[in-house]
C-alpha positions as MATLAB code, in Angstrom:
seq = 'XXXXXXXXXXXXXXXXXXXXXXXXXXXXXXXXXXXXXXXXXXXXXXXXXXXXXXXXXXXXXXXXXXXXXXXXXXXXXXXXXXXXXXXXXXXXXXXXXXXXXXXXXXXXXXXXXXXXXXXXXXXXXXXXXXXXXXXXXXXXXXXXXXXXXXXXX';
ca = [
       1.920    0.775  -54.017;
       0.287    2.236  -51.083;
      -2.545   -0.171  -49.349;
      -5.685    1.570  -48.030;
      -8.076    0.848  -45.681;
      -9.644   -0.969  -48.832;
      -8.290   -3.950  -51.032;
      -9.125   -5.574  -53.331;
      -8.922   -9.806  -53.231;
      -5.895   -9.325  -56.023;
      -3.979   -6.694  -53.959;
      -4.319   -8.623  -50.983;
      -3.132  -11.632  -53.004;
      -0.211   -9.718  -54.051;
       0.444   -8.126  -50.422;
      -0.537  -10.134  -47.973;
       2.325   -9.856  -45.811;
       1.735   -6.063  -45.987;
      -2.044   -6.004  -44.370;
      -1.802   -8.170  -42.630;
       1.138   -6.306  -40.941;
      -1.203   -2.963  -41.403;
      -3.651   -4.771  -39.302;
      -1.662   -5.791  -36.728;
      -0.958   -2.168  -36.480;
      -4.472   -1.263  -35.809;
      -5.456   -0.597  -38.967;
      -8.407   -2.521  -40.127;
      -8.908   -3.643  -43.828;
     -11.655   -4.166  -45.992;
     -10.941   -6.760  -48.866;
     -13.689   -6.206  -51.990;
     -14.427   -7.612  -55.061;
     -15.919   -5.887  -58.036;
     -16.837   -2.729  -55.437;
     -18.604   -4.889  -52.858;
     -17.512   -5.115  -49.293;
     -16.166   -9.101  -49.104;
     -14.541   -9.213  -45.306;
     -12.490   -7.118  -42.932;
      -9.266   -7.993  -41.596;
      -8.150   -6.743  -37.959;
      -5.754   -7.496  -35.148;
      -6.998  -10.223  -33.554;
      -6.380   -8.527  -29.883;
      -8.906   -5.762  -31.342;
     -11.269   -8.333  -32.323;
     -11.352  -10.038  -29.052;
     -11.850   -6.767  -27.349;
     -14.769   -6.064  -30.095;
     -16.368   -9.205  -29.107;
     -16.165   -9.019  -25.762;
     -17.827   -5.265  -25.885;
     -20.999   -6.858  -27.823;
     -21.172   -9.807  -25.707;
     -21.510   -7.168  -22.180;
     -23.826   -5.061  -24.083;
     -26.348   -7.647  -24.821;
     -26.349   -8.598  -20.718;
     -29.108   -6.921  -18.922;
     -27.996   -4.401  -16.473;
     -27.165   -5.492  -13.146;
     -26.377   -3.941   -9.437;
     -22.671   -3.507  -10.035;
     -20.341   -1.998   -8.352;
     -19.486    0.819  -11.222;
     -23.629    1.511  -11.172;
     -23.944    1.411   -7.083;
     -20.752    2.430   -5.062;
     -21.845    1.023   -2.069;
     -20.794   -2.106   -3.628;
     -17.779   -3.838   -2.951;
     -15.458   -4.966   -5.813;
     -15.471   -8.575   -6.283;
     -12.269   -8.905   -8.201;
     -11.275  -11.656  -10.700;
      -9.178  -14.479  -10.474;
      -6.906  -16.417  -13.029;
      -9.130  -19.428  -12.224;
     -12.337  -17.980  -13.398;
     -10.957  -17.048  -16.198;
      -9.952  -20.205  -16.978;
     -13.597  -21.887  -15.647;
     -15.182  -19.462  -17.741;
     -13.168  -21.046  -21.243;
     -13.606  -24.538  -19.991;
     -17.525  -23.743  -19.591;
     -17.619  -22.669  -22.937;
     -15.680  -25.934  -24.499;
     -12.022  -24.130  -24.572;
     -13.243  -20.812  -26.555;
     -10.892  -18.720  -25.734;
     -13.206  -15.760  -25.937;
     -15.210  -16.645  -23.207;
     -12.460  -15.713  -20.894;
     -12.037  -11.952  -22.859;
     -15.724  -11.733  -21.778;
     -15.666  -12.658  -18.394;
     -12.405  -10.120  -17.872;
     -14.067   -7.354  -19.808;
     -17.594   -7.597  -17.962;
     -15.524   -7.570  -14.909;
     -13.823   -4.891  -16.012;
     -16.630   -2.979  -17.718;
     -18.567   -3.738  -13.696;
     -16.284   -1.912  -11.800;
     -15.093   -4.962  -10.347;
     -11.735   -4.542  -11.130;
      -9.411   -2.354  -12.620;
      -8.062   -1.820  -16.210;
      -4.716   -3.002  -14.970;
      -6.104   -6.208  -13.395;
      -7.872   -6.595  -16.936;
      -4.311   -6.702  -18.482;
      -2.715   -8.974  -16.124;
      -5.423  -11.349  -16.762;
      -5.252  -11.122  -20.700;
      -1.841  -11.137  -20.342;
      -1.446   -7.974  -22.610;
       0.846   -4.578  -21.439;
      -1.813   -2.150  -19.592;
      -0.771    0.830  -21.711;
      -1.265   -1.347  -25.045;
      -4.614   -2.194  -23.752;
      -5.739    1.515  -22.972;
      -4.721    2.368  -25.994;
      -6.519   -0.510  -27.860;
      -9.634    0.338  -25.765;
      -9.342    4.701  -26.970;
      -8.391    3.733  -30.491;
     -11.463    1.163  -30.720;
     -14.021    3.656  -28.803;
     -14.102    1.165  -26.404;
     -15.262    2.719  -22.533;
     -12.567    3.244  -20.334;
     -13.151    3.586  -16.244;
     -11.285    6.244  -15.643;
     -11.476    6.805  -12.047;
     -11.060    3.546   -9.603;
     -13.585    2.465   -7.943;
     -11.944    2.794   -4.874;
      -9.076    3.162   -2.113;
      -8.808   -0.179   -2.371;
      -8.645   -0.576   -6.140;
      -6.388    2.314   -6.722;
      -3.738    0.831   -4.203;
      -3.880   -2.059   -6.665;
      -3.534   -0.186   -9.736;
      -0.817    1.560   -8.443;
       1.294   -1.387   -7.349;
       0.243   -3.291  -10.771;
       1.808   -0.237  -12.583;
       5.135   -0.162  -10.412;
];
């Protein structure tokens, strides 16, 4: 049997093993019951990153340094990351949000992001294309692109 973006709750009964491995793999599934949409299932890297897009979208806009270049780049470190998941009683997401607004700020780079989450910086590019997620293409700097390029070496 070949398993499509949509299930239903006896096929993924049956084949569980199967998307959930299809999901890992980036493609999402949709798990119905008598024709109605029930839940989706994803990889739960994707839904992180999904997350952490809504949560930066719902923040007003701010002077940062992607929207003013006269900014400097404030950069991240593992310890705010960590401060921010303490803050929020050990969520784990709250430190995906606090690398991704970061990120998404211009205050530092998609390679920094990576490091952080601990995830390979290619897997994450992808993840971000494949999930329409924005990607800062350019650095925001000398500075930053020195760091990009000795992050990817």
């Amino acid at each position: 049997m070949i398993l499509g973006p949509i299930v239903s709750k006896t096929d993924l009964a049956r084949h569980t093993r199967q998307i959930i491995e299809l999901a890992r793999r980036g493609r999402p599934v949709i798990v119905e019951s008598y024709g109605e949409e029930q839940v989706a299932i994803l990889d739960a890297t994707d839904y992180r990153l999904l997350r952490a897009a809504a949560a930066y979208y719902a923040l007003p806009l701010q002077q940062t340094p992607i929207h003013n270049s006269s900014l400097v780049p404030a950069g991240l470190a593992p310890q705010d990351v960590e401060r921010a998941i303490i803050d929020a009683e050990g969520d784990p997401q709250a430190g995906w949000n606090r690398v991704f607004r970061t990120y998404w700020d211009g205050d530092i780079s998609l390679g920094r992001a990576a490091q952080l989450l601990g995830i390979p910086r290619f897997d994450l590019h992808d993840r971000l294309n494949r999930l329409g997620l924005p990607l800062r293409a350019v650095p925001g700097g000398v500075k930053e692109a020195a760091a990009e390029l000795s992050f990817l070496r």
